[in-house]
Amino acid sequence: MTVEKLVYGGDALARLDGRVVLVPLVLPGERVRASAEQEKPGLVRARALEVLEASPERVPAGCGYFERCGGCQYQHASYSLQLEAKRGILAEELRRLGGIEPPARIEVVAGEPWGYRNRTQLHFDEGSLGFRRMRSHELCAVDHCPIASPRINEVIRTLAAMHRDPRWPRFLRSLEVFTDEERVQLNVIDTGRPVARRFFEWCAESIPGLVSGALDYEVRFRVGSNSFFQVNRFLADRLVEAALEGADGGRALDLYAGVGLFSIPLAGRFHEVTAVEAGRGAALDLEFNAARAGCANLQVVQSSTEAFLAALDAAPDFVLLDPPRAGLGKHVVARLAELRPPEITIVACDPSTLARDLAGLSAAGYAIAGLTLVDLFPQTYHLEAVARLERSGG
Protein backbone atom coordinates (compact mmCIF):
# COMPACT_ATOMS: atom_id res chain seq x y z
CA MET A 1 0.00 0.00 0.00
CA THR A 2 0.91 3.64 -0.34
CA VAL A 3 0.25 5.66 2.81
CA GLU A 4 -1.95 8.73 2.31
CA LYS A 5 -1.81 10.68 5.58
CA LEU A 6 -1.54 10.63 9.35
CA VAL A 7 -4.84 10.65 11.26
CA TYR A 8 -5.78 11.55 14.82
CA GLY A 9 -4.84 8.79 17.26
CA GLY A 10 -1.34 8.06 15.95
CA ASP A 11 -2.09 5.84 12.95
CA ALA A 12 -1.49 6.47 9.26
CA LEU A 13 -4.21 5.87 6.70
CA ALA A 14 -3.93 3.90 3.45
CA ARG A 15 -6.52 2.29 1.17
CA LEU A 16 -6.61 -1.19 -0.30
CA ASP A 17 -9.39 -2.81 -2.32
CA GLY A 18 -11.87 -0.14 -1.30
CA ARG A 19 -11.13 -0.46 2.41
CA VAL A 20 -9.43 1.95 4.80
CA VAL A 21 -6.30 0.51 6.39
CA LEU A 22 -4.90 2.06 9.58
CA VAL A 23 -1.21 1.38 10.26
CA PRO A 24 1.02 2.87 12.98
CA LEU A 25 4.67 3.91 12.61
CA VAL A 26 4.58 4.72 8.87
CA LEU A 27 4.52 8.06 7.06
CA PRO A 28 2.61 9.73 4.20
CA GLY A 29 3.95 8.77 0.79
CA GLU A 30 5.64 5.59 2.00
CA ARG A 31 5.10 2.30 0.20
CA VAL A 32 4.67 -0.41 2.85
CA ARG A 33 3.85 -4.07 3.36
CA ALA A 34 1.50 -4.66 6.30
CA SER A 35 -0.27 -7.52 8.02
CA ALA A 36 -3.94 -7.30 9.03
CA GLU A 37 -4.54 -7.64 12.78
CA GLN A 38 -8.21 -6.69 13.03
CA GLU A 39 -10.79 -6.49 10.26
CA LYS A 40 -14.23 -4.87 10.16
CA PRO A 41 -16.42 -4.03 7.16
CA GLY A 42 -14.57 -1.30 5.29
CA LEU A 43 -11.78 -1.02 7.88
CA VAL A 44 -8.59 -2.94 8.58
CA ARG A 45 -6.17 -2.33 11.45
CA ALA A 46 -2.72 -3.56 10.54
CA ARG A 47 0.93 -3.53 11.55
CA ALA A 48 3.75 -2.62 9.21
CA LEU A 49 6.02 -5.47 8.15
CA GLU A 50 8.35 -3.58 5.83
CA VAL A 51 8.82 -0.07 4.46
CA LEU A 52 9.50 -0.60 0.76
CA GLU A 53 9.91 3.07 -0.13
CA ALA A 54 10.71 5.42 2.75
CA SER A 55 9.61 9.03 3.03
CA PRO A 56 12.37 11.68 2.93
CA GLU A 57 10.82 12.92 6.20
CA ARG A 58 11.59 9.65 8.00
CA VAL A 59 14.27 10.16 10.67
CA PRO A 60 15.98 7.92 13.24
CA ALA A 61 13.98 7.74 16.46
CA GLY A 62 15.42 9.71 19.35
CA CYS A 63 14.63 7.00 21.88
CA GLY A 64 15.66 3.35 22.01
CA TYR A 65 12.25 2.41 23.45
CA PHE A 66 10.31 3.82 20.50
CA GLU A 67 7.91 1.32 18.89
CA ARG A 68 7.73 -0.56 22.19
CA CYS A 69 6.78 2.18 24.66
CA GLY A 70 3.29 3.57 24.02
CA GLY A 71 4.12 7.15 24.97
CA CYS A 72 5.26 8.39 21.55
CA GLN A 73 3.89 7.77 18.06
CA TYR A 74 5.83 10.21 15.83
CA GLN A 75 9.53 9.89 16.63
CA HIS A 76 10.15 8.44 13.16
CA ALA A 77 8.92 11.70 11.55
CA SER A 78 10.85 14.95 11.17
CA TYR A 79 9.54 17.63 13.48
CA SER A 80 8.46 19.80 10.54
CA LEU A 81 6.33 16.91 9.26
CA GLN A 82 4.84 16.37 12.73
CA LEU A 83 3.70 20.00 12.84
CA GLU A 84 2.31 19.97 9.32
CA ALA A 85 0.50 16.68 9.96
CA LYS A 86 -1.08 17.99 13.16
CA ARG A 87 -2.25 21.13 11.40
CA GLY A 88 -3.88 18.94 8.74
CA ILE A 89 -5.43 16.66 11.36
CA LEU A 90 -6.92 19.63 13.23
CA ALA A 91 -8.45 21.00 10.02
CA GLU A 92 -9.78 17.58 8.99
CA GLU A 93 -11.43 16.93 12.37
CA LEU A 94 -13.24 20.29 12.19
CA ARG A 95 -14.52 19.49 8.70
CA ARG A 96 -15.37 15.84 9.31
CA LEU A 97 -16.91 15.99 12.78
CA GLY A 98 -18.03 19.61 13.03
CA GLY A 99 -18.97 20.45 9.47
CA ILE A 100 -16.84 23.57 9.90
CA GLU A 101 -14.43 25.03 7.39
CA PRO A 102 -11.28 26.02 9.32
CA PRO A 103 -9.53 29.33 8.67
CA ALA A 104 -7.31 29.44 5.61
CA ARG A 105 -4.35 29.87 7.96
CA ILE A 106 -3.91 27.90 11.18
CA GLU A 107 -1.14 29.44 13.24
CA VAL A 108 1.40 27.08 14.81
CA VAL A 109 3.25 27.62 18.09
CA ALA A 110 6.09 25.16 18.69
CA GLY A 111 9.09 24.89 20.97
CA GLU A 112 11.82 22.43 21.89
CA PRO A 113 10.63 18.96 20.78
CA TRP A 114 12.66 17.01 23.39
CA GLY A 115 12.98 17.21 27.17
CA TYR A 116 9.79 19.21 27.51
CA ARG A 117 7.59 17.22 29.89
CA ASN A 118 7.38 18.42 33.48
CA ARG A 119 5.05 15.59 34.54
CA THR A 120 4.99 11.85 33.88
CA GLN A 121 3.48 8.66 35.30
CA LEU A 122 5.69 5.70 36.13
CA HIS A 123 4.37 2.15 36.54
CA PHE A 124 5.92 -0.65 38.60
CA ASP A 125 5.77 -4.42 38.52
CA GLU A 126 7.73 -7.04 40.46
CA GLY A 127 11.07 -6.20 38.94
CA SER A 128 10.81 -3.14 36.72
CA LEU A 129 9.85 0.51 36.40
CA GLY A 130 8.54 2.03 33.18
CA PHE A 131 5.64 2.98 30.92
CA ARG A 132 2.87 1.03 29.22
CA ARG A 133 3.73 -0.73 25.98
CA MET A 134 2.10 0.43 22.77
CA ARG A 135 -1.55 -0.68 22.74
CA SER A 136 -1.01 -2.83 25.82
CA HIS A 137 -1.22 -2.74 29.60
CA GLU A 138 2.09 -4.58 29.83
CA LEU A 139 5.11 -2.72 31.18
CA CYS A 140 7.92 -1.39 29.00
CA ALA A 141 10.85 -1.10 31.40
CA VAL A 142 12.89 2.11 30.95
CA ASP A 143 15.83 3.88 32.52
CA HIS A 144 15.20 7.27 30.89
CA CYS A 145 12.68 9.19 28.76
CA PRO A 146 13.95 11.67 26.13
CA ILE A 147 10.74 13.75 26.08
CA ALA A 148 10.84 14.19 29.88
CA SER A 149 12.78 16.98 31.55
CA PRO A 150 16.30 16.43 32.92
CA ARG A 151 15.01 16.43 36.49
CA ILE A 152 12.39 13.79 35.76
CA ASN A 153 15.10 11.60 34.26
CA GLU A 154 17.15 11.99 37.43
CA VAL A 155 14.12 10.88 39.45
CA ILE A 156 13.55 7.89 37.13
CA ARG A 157 17.11 6.68 37.80
CA THR A 158 16.72 7.23 41.54
CA LEU A 159 13.39 5.42 41.76
CA ALA A 160 14.73 2.55 39.65
CA ALA A 161 17.50 2.01 42.20
CA MET A 162 15.07 2.32 45.12
CA HIS A 163 12.70 -0.14 43.46
CA ARG A 164 15.38 -2.83 43.73
CA ASP A 165 15.66 -2.22 47.48
CA PRO A 166 13.73 -4.63 49.78
CA ARG A 167 12.16 -1.61 51.49
CA TRP A 168 10.19 -0.72 48.34
CA PRO A 169 6.40 -1.20 48.88
CA ARG A 170 5.51 -3.93 46.38
CA PHE A 171 1.82 -2.97 46.47
CA LEU A 172 2.64 0.43 44.88
CA ARG A 173 1.68 0.19 41.20
CA SER A 174 2.15 3.72 39.82
CA LEU A 175 3.50 7.15 40.78
CA GLU A 176 3.32 10.54 39.11
CA VAL A 177 6.42 12.76 39.06
CA PHE A 178 5.93 16.53 38.68
CA THR A 179 8.74 19.09 38.72
CA ASP A 180 9.78 22.65 37.87
CA GLU A 181 13.42 21.44 37.71
CA GLU A 182 14.12 22.64 41.27
CA ARG A 183 11.33 21.07 43.31
CA VAL A 184 9.81 17.60 42.85
CA GLN A 185 6.36 16.31 43.74
CA LEU A 186 5.49 12.60 43.95
CA ASN A 187 1.82 11.63 43.74
CA VAL A 188 0.49 8.10 44.28
CA ILE A 189 -1.73 7.11 41.35
CA ASP A 190 -2.39 3.41 41.91
CA THR A 191 -1.66 1.35 44.99
CA GLY A 192 -2.96 -1.79 46.65
CA ARG A 193 -3.08 -0.08 50.05
CA PRO A 194 -2.10 3.27 51.58
CA VAL A 195 1.56 4.22 51.26
CA ALA A 196 3.18 5.00 54.61
CA ARG A 197 4.77 8.38 55.32
CA ARG A 198 8.12 6.70 55.86
CA PHE A 199 8.22 5.85 52.12
CA PHE A 200 8.18 9.55 51.23
CA GLU A 201 10.72 10.28 53.97
CA TRP A 202 12.95 7.66 52.36
CA CYS A 203 12.38 9.25 48.94
CA ALA A 204 13.35 12.66 50.35
CA GLU A 205 16.73 11.25 51.38
CA SER A 206 17.52 10.41 47.75
CA ILE A 207 15.57 13.04 45.76
CA PRO A 208 16.80 16.61 46.42
CA GLY A 209 14.02 19.17 46.42
CA LEU A 210 11.22 16.70 47.12
CA VAL A 211 8.22 18.57 48.55
CA SER A 212 5.47 17.35 50.79
CA GLY A 213 2.09 18.46 49.47
CA ALA A 214 1.86 21.27 46.93
CA LEU A 215 4.65 22.21 44.55
CA ASP A 216 5.29 25.94 44.09
CA TYR A 217 5.88 25.85 40.33
CA GLU A 218 8.59 28.38 39.43
CA VAL A 219 7.42 30.32 42.51
CA ARG A 220 4.42 31.47 40.45
CA PHE A 221 1.78 28.78 40.81
CA ARG A 222 1.10 26.61 43.82
CA VAL A 223 0.01 23.25 42.39
CA GLY A 224 -1.47 20.70 44.76
CA SER A 225 -1.19 16.96 44.32
CA ASN A 226 -4.65 16.75 42.72
CA SER A 227 -4.44 19.96 40.69
CA PHE A 228 -3.88 20.13 36.94
CA PHE A 229 -1.04 22.05 35.29
CA GLN A 230 0.16 22.06 31.68
CA VAL A 231 2.86 19.45 31.02
CA ASN A 232 5.09 21.38 28.58
CA ARG A 233 7.63 23.38 30.57
CA PHE A 234 8.60 25.49 27.54
CA LEU A 235 5.23 26.54 26.12
CA ALA A 236 2.87 27.36 29.02
CA ASP A 237 3.38 31.11 28.69
CA ARG A 238 3.05 31.01 24.89
CA LEU A 239 -0.19 29.05 25.27
CA VAL A 240 -1.50 31.87 27.47
CA GLU A 241 -0.41 34.47 24.91
CA ALA A 242 -2.23 32.62 22.13
CA ALA A 243 -5.40 32.24 24.22
CA LEU A 244 -5.56 35.87 25.38
CA GLU A 245 -4.47 37.56 22.18
CA GLY A 246 -6.35 40.86 21.85
CA ALA A 247 -8.55 40.19 24.91
CA ASP A 248 -9.32 43.11 27.25
CA GLY A 249 -12.32 44.96 28.60
CA GLY A 250 -14.71 45.02 31.51
CA ARG A 251 -15.62 41.52 32.68
CA ALA A 252 -14.15 38.12 31.87
CA LEU A 253 -14.83 34.52 32.87
CA ASP A 254 -12.20 31.78 33.13
CA LEU A 255 -14.04 28.45 33.20
CA TYR A 256 -12.29 25.19 34.16
CA ALA A 257 -9.72 27.57 35.64
CA GLY A 258 -7.36 25.13 37.36
CA VAL A 259 -4.73 26.87 39.49
CA GLY A 260 -4.94 30.14 37.54
CA LEU A 261 -2.70 29.80 34.49
CA PHE A 262 -5.13 31.98 32.50
CA SER A 263 -7.00 33.70 35.36
CA ILE A 264 -4.07 35.69 36.67
CA PRO A 265 -3.05 37.13 33.26
CA LEU A 266 -6.73 37.88 32.58
CA ALA A 267 -6.82 39.97 35.77
CA GLY A 268 -4.25 42.26 34.18
CA ARG A 269 -6.43 42.78 31.10
CA PHE A 270 -9.96 43.07 32.50
CA HIS A 271 -11.52 45.16 35.26
CA GLU A 272 -13.26 42.13 36.75
CA VAL A 273 -12.46 38.42 36.38
CA THR A 274 -14.35 35.42 37.75
CA ALA A 275 -12.47 32.11 37.76
CA VAL A 276 -14.57 28.96 38.09
CA GLU A 277 -13.01 25.66 39.17
CA ALA A 278 -14.85 22.52 40.33
CA GLY A 279 -11.98 20.87 42.25
CA ARG A 280 -11.66 22.03 45.84
CA GLY A 281 -7.89 21.63 45.95
CA ALA A 282 -7.34 23.46 42.67
CA ALA A 283 -9.72 26.26 43.74
CA LEU A 284 -7.73 26.73 46.95
CA ASP A 285 -4.50 26.79 44.94
CA LEU A 286 -6.06 29.38 42.63
CA GLU A 287 -7.07 31.60 45.57
CA PHE A 288 -3.54 31.41 46.95
CA ASN A 289 -1.95 32.18 43.57
CA ALA A 290 -4.29 35.10 42.93
CA ALA A 291 -3.60 36.62 46.36
CA ARG A 292 0.15 36.27 45.93
CA ALA A 293 -0.07 37.94 42.49
CA GLY A 294 -2.06 40.82 43.99
CA CYS A 295 -5.14 40.20 41.83
CA ALA A 296 -7.77 42.03 43.90
CA ASN A 297 -10.13 42.05 40.89
CA LEU A 298 -10.12 38.24 40.59
CA GLN A 299 -12.94 36.28 42.23
CA VAL A 300 -12.64 32.50 42.61
CA VAL A 301 -15.79 30.37 42.57
CA GLN A 302 -15.67 26.67 43.38
CA SER A 303 -18.35 25.21 41.14
CA SER A 304 -18.86 23.11 38.06
CA THR A 305 -18.93 25.19 34.89
CA GLU A 306 -22.41 23.88 34.05
CA ALA A 307 -23.87 24.92 37.42
CA PHE A 308 -22.16 28.31 37.36
CA LEU A 309 -23.41 29.17 33.88
CA ALA A 310 -26.93 28.02 34.75
CA ALA A 311 -27.06 30.65 37.52
CA LEU A 312 -25.38 33.43 35.52
CA ASP A 313 -27.79 36.24 34.65
CA ALA A 314 -25.71 38.36 32.26
CA ALA A 315 -23.03 37.70 29.67
CA PRO A 316 -19.48 38.88 30.31
CA ASP A 317 -17.37 40.56 27.64
CA PHE A 318 -15.06 37.56 27.25
CA VAL A 319 -15.20 33.87 28.16
CA LEU A 320 -12.19 31.55 28.23
CA LEU A 321 -12.74 27.81 28.57
CA ASP A 322 -10.03 25.18 29.08
CA PRO A 323 -12.10 22.00 29.47
CA PRO A 324 -10.85 18.44 30.01
CA ARG A 325 -10.52 16.04 27.07
CA ALA A 326 -14.29 15.41 27.05
CA GLY A 327 -14.84 19.00 25.93
CA LEU A 328 -17.62 21.42 26.86
CA GLY A 329 -20.61 19.20 26.21
CA LYS A 330 -24.03 20.13 24.91
CA HIS A 331 -25.32 21.81 28.10
CA VAL A 332 -22.43 24.25 28.37
CA VAL A 333 -22.57 24.98 24.63
CA ALA A 334 -26.33 25.59 24.84
CA ARG A 335 -25.97 27.95 27.80
CA LEU A 336 -23.21 29.92 26.08
CA ALA A 337 -25.49 30.24 23.07
CA GLU A 338 -28.21 31.67 25.34
CA LEU A 339 -25.88 34.12 27.10
CA ARG A 340 -24.26 35.26 23.82
CA PRO A 341 -20.97 36.72 25.10
CA PRO A 342 -19.31 38.66 22.26
CA GLU A 343 -16.00 36.77 22.46
CA ILE A 344 -15.22 33.17 23.44
CA THR A 345 -11.86 31.37 23.43
CA ILE A 346 -11.66 27.59 23.81
CA VAL A 347 -8.38 25.87 24.71
CA ALA A 348 -8.85 22.24 23.67
CA CYS A 349 -6.66 19.15 23.97
CA ASP A 350 -8.87 16.96 21.74
CA PRO A 351 -9.69 18.12 18.20
CA SER A 352 -12.68 15.79 17.91
CA THR A 353 -14.51 17.18 20.95
CA LEU A 354 -13.47 20.70 19.90
CA ALA A 355 -15.12 20.10 16.52
CA ARG A 356 -18.33 19.00 18.22
CA ASP A 357 -18.37 22.04 20.52
CA LEU A 358 -17.59 24.44 17.67
CA ALA A 359 -20.43 22.97 15.62
CA GLY A 360 -22.89 23.89 18.37
CA LEU A 361 -21.49 27.40 18.78
CA SER A 362 -21.39 27.91 15.02
CA ALA A 363 -25.09 27.08 14.84
CA ALA A 364 -25.66 29.76 17.51
CA GLY A 365 -24.02 32.44 15.38
CA TYR A 366 -20.34 32.25 16.33
CA ALA A 367 -17.53 32.23 13.79
CA ILE A 368 -13.86 31.31 14.17
CA ALA A 369 -11.83 34.52 14.29
CA GLY A 370 -8.53 32.67 14.77
CA LEU A 371 -7.23 29.14 15.23
CA THR A 372 -3.83 28.25 16.69
CA LEU A 373 -2.17 24.86 17.05
CA VAL A 374 0.08 24.84 20.12
CA ASP A 375 2.29 21.74 20.03
CA LEU A 376 2.48 20.92 23.72
CA PHE A 377 3.15 17.23 22.99
CA PRO A 378 5.94 16.75 20.39
CA GLN A 379 6.70 13.19 19.26
CA THR A 380 3.07 12.21 20.04
CA TYR A 381 -0.23 12.52 18.21
CA HIS A 382 -1.67 14.77 20.94
CA LEU A 383 -2.16 18.45 20.21
CA GLU A 384 -3.55 21.59 21.84
CA ALA A 385 -5.74 24.00 19.88
CA VAL A 386 -6.82 27.54 20.70
CA ALA A 387 -10.02 28.63 18.94
CA ARG A 388 -11.00 32.30 19.19
CA LEU A 389 -14.67 32.91 18.42
CA GLU A 390 -16.70 36.04 17.74
CA ARG A 391 -20.45 36.35 17.53
CA SER A 392 -21.63 37.18 14.02
CA GLY A 393 -22.76 40.78 13.76
CA GLY A 394 -20.61 41.75 16.74
PDB file of N, CA and C in Angstrom, residues 203-253:
ATOM      1  N   CYS A 203      12.192   8.596  50.242  1.00  0.00           N
ATOM      2  CA  CYS A 203      12.381   9.250  48.942  1.00  0.00           C
ATOM      3  C   CYS A 203      13.099  10.587  49.101  1.00  0.00           C
ATOM      4  N   ALA A 204      12.745  11.335  50.142  1.00  0.00           N
ATOM      5  CA  ALA A 204      13.351  12.657  50.351  1.00  0.00           C
ATOM      6  C   ALA A 204      14.852  12.560  50.611  1.00  0.00           C
ATOM      7  N   GLU A 205      15.291  11.432  51.145  1.00  0.00           N
ATOM      8  CA  GLU A 205      16.732  11.248  51.384  1.00  0.00           C
ATOM      9  C   GLU A 205      17.503  11.130  50.076  1.00  0.00           C
ATOM     10  N   SER A 206      16.842  10.670  49.020  1.00  0.00           N
ATOM     11  CA  SER A 206      17.519  10.411  47.750  1.00  0.00           C
ATOM     12  C   SER A 206      17.144  11.383  46.639  1.00  0.00           C
ATOM     13  N   ILE A 207      16.048  12.125  46.807  1.00  0.00           N
ATOM     14  CA  ILE A 207      15.567  13.043  45.760  1.00  0.00           C
ATOM     15  C   ILE A 207      15.649  14.463  46.292  1.00  0.00           C
ATOM     16  N   PRO A 208      16.689  15.218  45.952  1.00  0.00           N
ATOM     17  CA  PRO A 208      16.796  16.606  46.417  1.00  0.00           C
ATOM     18  C   PRO A 208      15.615  17.441  45.924  1.00  0.00           C
ATOM     19  N   GLY A 209      15.109  18.288  46.802  1.00  0.00           N
ATOM     20  CA  GLY A 209      14.016  19.173  46.417  1.00  0.00           C
ATOM     21  C   GLY A 209      12.638  18.552  46.484  1.00  0.00           C
ATOM     22  N   LEU A 210      12.539  17.324  47.017  1.00  0.00           N
ATOM     23  CA  LEU A 210      11.224  16.696  47.118  1.00  0.00           C
ATOM     24  C   LEU A 210      10.360  17.471  48.113  1.00  0.00           C
ATOM     25  N   VAL A 211       9.126  17.803  47.693  1.00  0.00           N
ATOM     26  CA  VAL A 211       8.224  18.571  48.547  1.00  0.00           C
ATOM     27  C   VAL A 211       7.137  17.660  49.088  1.00  0.00           C
ATOM     28  N   SER A 212       6.612  18.044  50.202  1.00  0.00           N
ATOM     29  CA  SER A 212       5.472  17.350  50.789  1.00  0.00           C
ATOM     30  C   SER A 212       4.240  18.206  50.533  1.00  0.00           C
ATOM     31  N   GLY A 213       3.273  17.673  49.804  1.00  0.00           N
ATOM     32  CA  GLY A 213       2.092  18.460  49.468  1.00  0.00           C
ATOM     33  C   GLY A 213       2.288  19.212  48.167  1.00  0.00           C
ATOM     34  N   ALA A 214       1.866  20.482  48.162  1.00  0.00           N
ATOM     35  CA  ALA A 214       1.856  21.271  46.926  1.00  0.00           C
ATOM     36  C   ALA A 214       3.265  21.616  46.468  1.00  0.00           C
ATOM     37  N   LEU A 215       3.411  21.758  45.153  1.00  0.00           N
ATOM     38  CA  LEU A 215       4.655  22.214  44.554  1.00  0.00           C
ATOM     39  C   LEU A 215       4.459  23.654  44.088  1.00  0.00           C
ATOM     40  N   ASP A 216       5.366  24.526  44.467  1.00  0.00           N
ATOM     41  CA  ASP A 216       5.289  25.937  44.085  1.00  0.00           C
ATOM     42  C   ASP A 216       6.009  26.112  42.756  1.00  0.00           C
ATOM     43  N   TYR A 217       5.278  25.924  41.663  1.00  0.00           N
ATOM     44  CA  TYR A 217       5.877  25.850  40.328  1.00  0.00           C
ATOM     45  C   TYR A 217       6.483  27.189  39.939  1.00  0.00           C
ATOM     46  N   GLU A 218       7.818  27.192  39.796  1.00  0.00           N
ATOM     47  CA  GLU A 218       8.592  28.380  39.426  1.00  0.00           C
ATOM     48  C   GLU A 218       8.255  29.574  40.306  1.00  0.00           C
ATOM     49  N   VAL A 219       7.809  29.296  41.534  1.00  0.00           N
ATOM     50  CA  VAL A 219       7.417  30.319  42.514  1.00  0.00           C
ATOM     51  C   VAL A 219       6.374  31.257  41.900  1.00  0.00           C
ATOM     52  N   ARG A 220       5.507  30.699  41.055  1.00  0.00           N
ATOM     53  CA  ARG A 220       4.416  31.469  40.449  1.00  0.00           C
ATOM     54  C   ARG A 220       3.063  30.828  40.692  1.00  0.00           C
ATOM     55  N   PHE A 221       3.035  29.492  40.666  1.00  0.00           N
ATOM     56  CA  PHE A 221       1.776  28.781  40.808  1.00  0.00           C
ATOM     57  C   PHE A 221       1.935  27.667  41.833  1.00  0.00           C
ATOM     58  N   ARG A 222       1.171  27.752  42.906  1.00  0.00           N
ATOM     59  CA  ARG A 222       1.100  26.610  43.815  1.00  0.00           C
ATOM     60  C   ARG A 222       0.215  25.560  43.168  1.00  0.00           C
ATOM     61  N   VAL A 223       0.732  24.332  43.061  1.00  0.00           N
ATOM     62  CA  VAL A 223       0.015  23.247  42.390  1.00  0.00           C
ATOM     63  C   VAL A 223      -0.073  22.076  43.363  1.00  0.00           C
ATOM     64  N   GLY A 224      -1.268  21.809  43.855  1.00  0.00           N
ATOM     65  CA  GLY A 224      -1.470  20.699  44.763  1.00  0.00           C
ATOM     66  C   GLY A 224      -1.391  19.357  44.070  1.00  0.00           C
ATOM     67  N   SER A 225      -1.387  18.305  44.866  1.00  0.00           N
ATOM     68  CA  SER A 225      -1.194  16.959  44.320  1.00  0.00           C
ATOM     69  C   SER A 225      -2.333  16.534  43.400  1.00  0.00           C
ATOM     70  N   ASN A 226      -3.520  17.120  43.572  1.00  0.00           N
ATOM     71  CA  ASN A 226      -4.655  16.752  42.718  1.00  0.00           C
ATOM     72  C   ASN A 226      -5.014  17.841  41.718  1.00  0.00           C
ATOM     73  N   SER A 227      -4.157  18.840  41.575  1.00  0.00           N
ATOM     74  CA  SER A 227      -4.440  19.957  40.685  1.00  0.00           C
ATOM     75  C   SER A 227      -3.761  19.756  39.332  1.00  0.00           C
ATOM     76  N   PHE A 228      -4.411  20.255  38.291  1.00  0.00           N
ATOM     77  CA  PHE A 228      -3.884  20.131  36.937  1.00  0.00           C
ATOM     78  C   PHE A 228      -2.961  21.303  36.615  1.00  0.00           C
ATOM     79  N   PHE A 229      -1.894  21.006  35.844  1.00  0.00           N
ATOM     80  CA  PHE A 229      -1.043  22.055  35.293  1.00  0.00           C
ATOM     81  C   PHE A 229      -0.508  21.549  33.960  1.00  0.00           C
ATOM     82  N   GLN A 230      -0.306  22.462  33.007  1.00  0.00           N
ATOM     83  CA  GLN A 230       0.163  22.061  31.680  1.00  0.00           C
ATOM     84  C   GLN A 230       1.507  21.331  31.771  1.00  0.00           C
ATOM     85  N   VAL A 231       1.701  20.330  30.888  1.00  0.00           N
ATOM     86  CA  VAL A 231       2.864  19.454  31.023  1.00  0.00           C
ATOM     87  C   VAL A 231       4.090  19.930  30.250  1.00  0.00           C
ATOM     88  N   ASN A 232       3.938  20.928  29.371  1.00  0.00           N
ATOM     89  CA  ASN A 232       5.088  21.377  28.582  1.00  0.00           C
ATOM     90  C   ASN A 232       5.748  22.553  29.282  1.00  0.00           C
ATOM     91  N   ARG A 233       6.963  22.351  29.762  1.00  0.00           N
ATOM     92  CA  ARG A 233       7.631  23.378  30.565  1.00  0.00           C
ATOM     93  C   ARG A 233       8.108  24.558  29.733  1.00  0.00           C
ATOM     94  N   PHE A 234       8.129  24.419  28.408  1.00  0.00           N
ATOM     95  CA  PHE A 234       8.603  25.493  27.539  1.00  0.00           C
ATOM     96  C   PHE A 234       7.483  26.369  26.984  1.00  0.00           C
ATOM     97  N   LEU A 235       6.257  25.863  26.900  1.00  0.00           N
ATOM     98  CA  LEU A 235       5.226  26.543  26.121  1.00  0.00           C
ATOM     99  C   LEU A 235       4.031  27.048  26.921  1.00  0.00           C
ATOM    100  N   ALA A 236       4.036  26.926  28.236  1.00  0.00           N
ATOM    101  CA  ALA A 236       2.869  27.362  29.020  1.00  0.00           C
ATOM    102  C   ALA A 236       2.583  28.844  28.803  1.00  0.00           C
ATOM    103  N   ASP A 237       3.604  29.671  28.855  1.00  0.00           N
ATOM    104  CA  ASP A 237       3.383  31.114  28.689  1.00  0.00           C
ATOM    105  C   ASP A 237       2.938  31.447  27.268  1.00  0.00           C
ATOM    106  N   ARG A 238       3.457  30.748  26.279  1.00  0.00           N
ATOM    107  CA  ARG A 238       3.052  31.008  24.893  1.00  0.00           C
ATOM    108  C   ARG A 238       1.626  30.521  24.635  1.00  0.00           C
ATOM    109  N   LEU A 239       1.205  29.480  25.343  1.00  0.00           N
ATOM    110  CA  LEU A 239      -0.187  29.053  25.267  1.00  0.00           C
ATOM    111  C   LEU A 239      -1.102  30.152  25.797  1.00  0.00           C
ATOM    112  N   VAL A 240      -0.710  30.771  26.905  1.00  0.00           N
ATOM    113  CA  VAL A 240      -1.495  31.867  27.469  1.00  0.00           C
ATOM    114  C   VAL A 240      -1.561  33.032  26.483  1.00  0.00           C
ATOM    115  N   GLU A 241      -0.434  33.365  25.880  1.00  0.00           N
ATOM    116  CA  GLU A 241      -0.411  34.469  24.909  1.00  0.00           C
ATOM    117  C   GLU A 241      -1.363  34.193  23.742  1.00  0.00           C
ATOM    118  N   ALA A 242      -1.349  32.959  23.253  1.00  0.00           N
ATOM    119  CA  ALA A 242      -2.233  32.619  22.135  1.00  0.00           C
ATOM    120  C   ALA A 242      -3.699  32.691  22.542  1.00  0.00           C
ATOM    121  N   ALA A 243      -4.011  32.271  23.765  1.00  0.00           N
ATOM    122  CA  ALA A 243      -5.397  32.238  24.219  1.00  0.00           C
ATOM    123  C   ALA A 243      -5.942  33.632  24.522  1.00  0.00           C
ATOM    124  N   LEU A 244      -5.093  34.542  24.958  1.00  0.00           N
ATOM    125  CA  LEU A 244      -5.558  35.867  25.383  1.00  0.00           C
ATOM    126  C   LEU A 244      -5.252  36.955  24.370  1.00  0.00           C
ATOM    127  N   GLU A 245      -4.821  36.577  23.202  1.00  0.00           N
ATOM    128  CA  GLU A 245      -4.469  37.564  22.183  1.00  0.00           C
ATOM    129  C   GLU A 245      -5.627  38.535  21.923  1.00  0.00           C
ATOM    130  N   GLY A 246      -5.362  39.821  22.123  1.00  0.00           N
ATOM    131  CA  GLY A 246      -6.348  40.859  21.855  1.00  0.00           C
ATOM    132  C   GLY A 246      -7.461  40.974  22.867  1.00  0.00           C
ATOM    133  N   ALA A 247      -7.450  40.181  23.943  1.00  0.00           N
ATOM    134  CA  ALA A 247      -8.546  40.186  24.915  1.00  0.00           C
ATOM    135  C   ALA A 247      -8.327  41.280  25.964  1.00  0.00           C
ATOM    136  N   ASP A 248      -9.307  42.129  26.158  1.00  0.00           N
ATOM    137  CA  ASP A 248      -9.319  43.110  27.252  1.00  0.00           C
ATOM    138  C   ASP A 248     -10.723  43.684  27.356  1.00  0.00           C
ATOM    139  N   GLY A 249     -10.989  44.380  28.453  1.00  0.00           N
ATOM    140  CA  GLY A 249     -12.316  44.957  28.601  1.00  0.00           C
ATOM    141  C   GLY A 249     -12.790  45.003  30.032  1.00  0.00           C
ATOM    142  N   GLY A 250     -14.105  44.859  30.201  1.00  0.00           N
ATOM    143  CA  GLY A 250     -14.709  45.023  31.507  1.00  0.00           C
ATOM    144  C   GLY A 250     -14.739  43.763  32.342  1.00  0.00           C
ATOM    145  N   ARG A 251     -15.436  42.723  31.861  1.00  0.00           N
ATOM    146  CA  ARG A 251     -15.618  41.523  32.680  1.00  0.00           C
ATOM    147  C   ARG A 251     -15.272  40.275  31.879  1.00  0.00           C
ATOM    148  N   ALA A 252     -14.542  39.365  32.504  1.00  0.00           N
ATOM    149  CA  ALA A 252     -14.148  38.117  31.869  1.00  0.00           C
ATOM    150  C   ALA A 252     -14.433  36.934  32.774  1.00  0.00           C
ATOM    151  N   LEU A 253     -14.689  35.793  32.158  1.00  0.00           N
ATOM    152  CA  LEU A 253     -14.826  34.522  32.873  1.00  0.00           C
ATOM    153  C   LEU A 253     -13.706  33.588  32.447  1.00  0.00           C
TER     154      LEU A 253
END
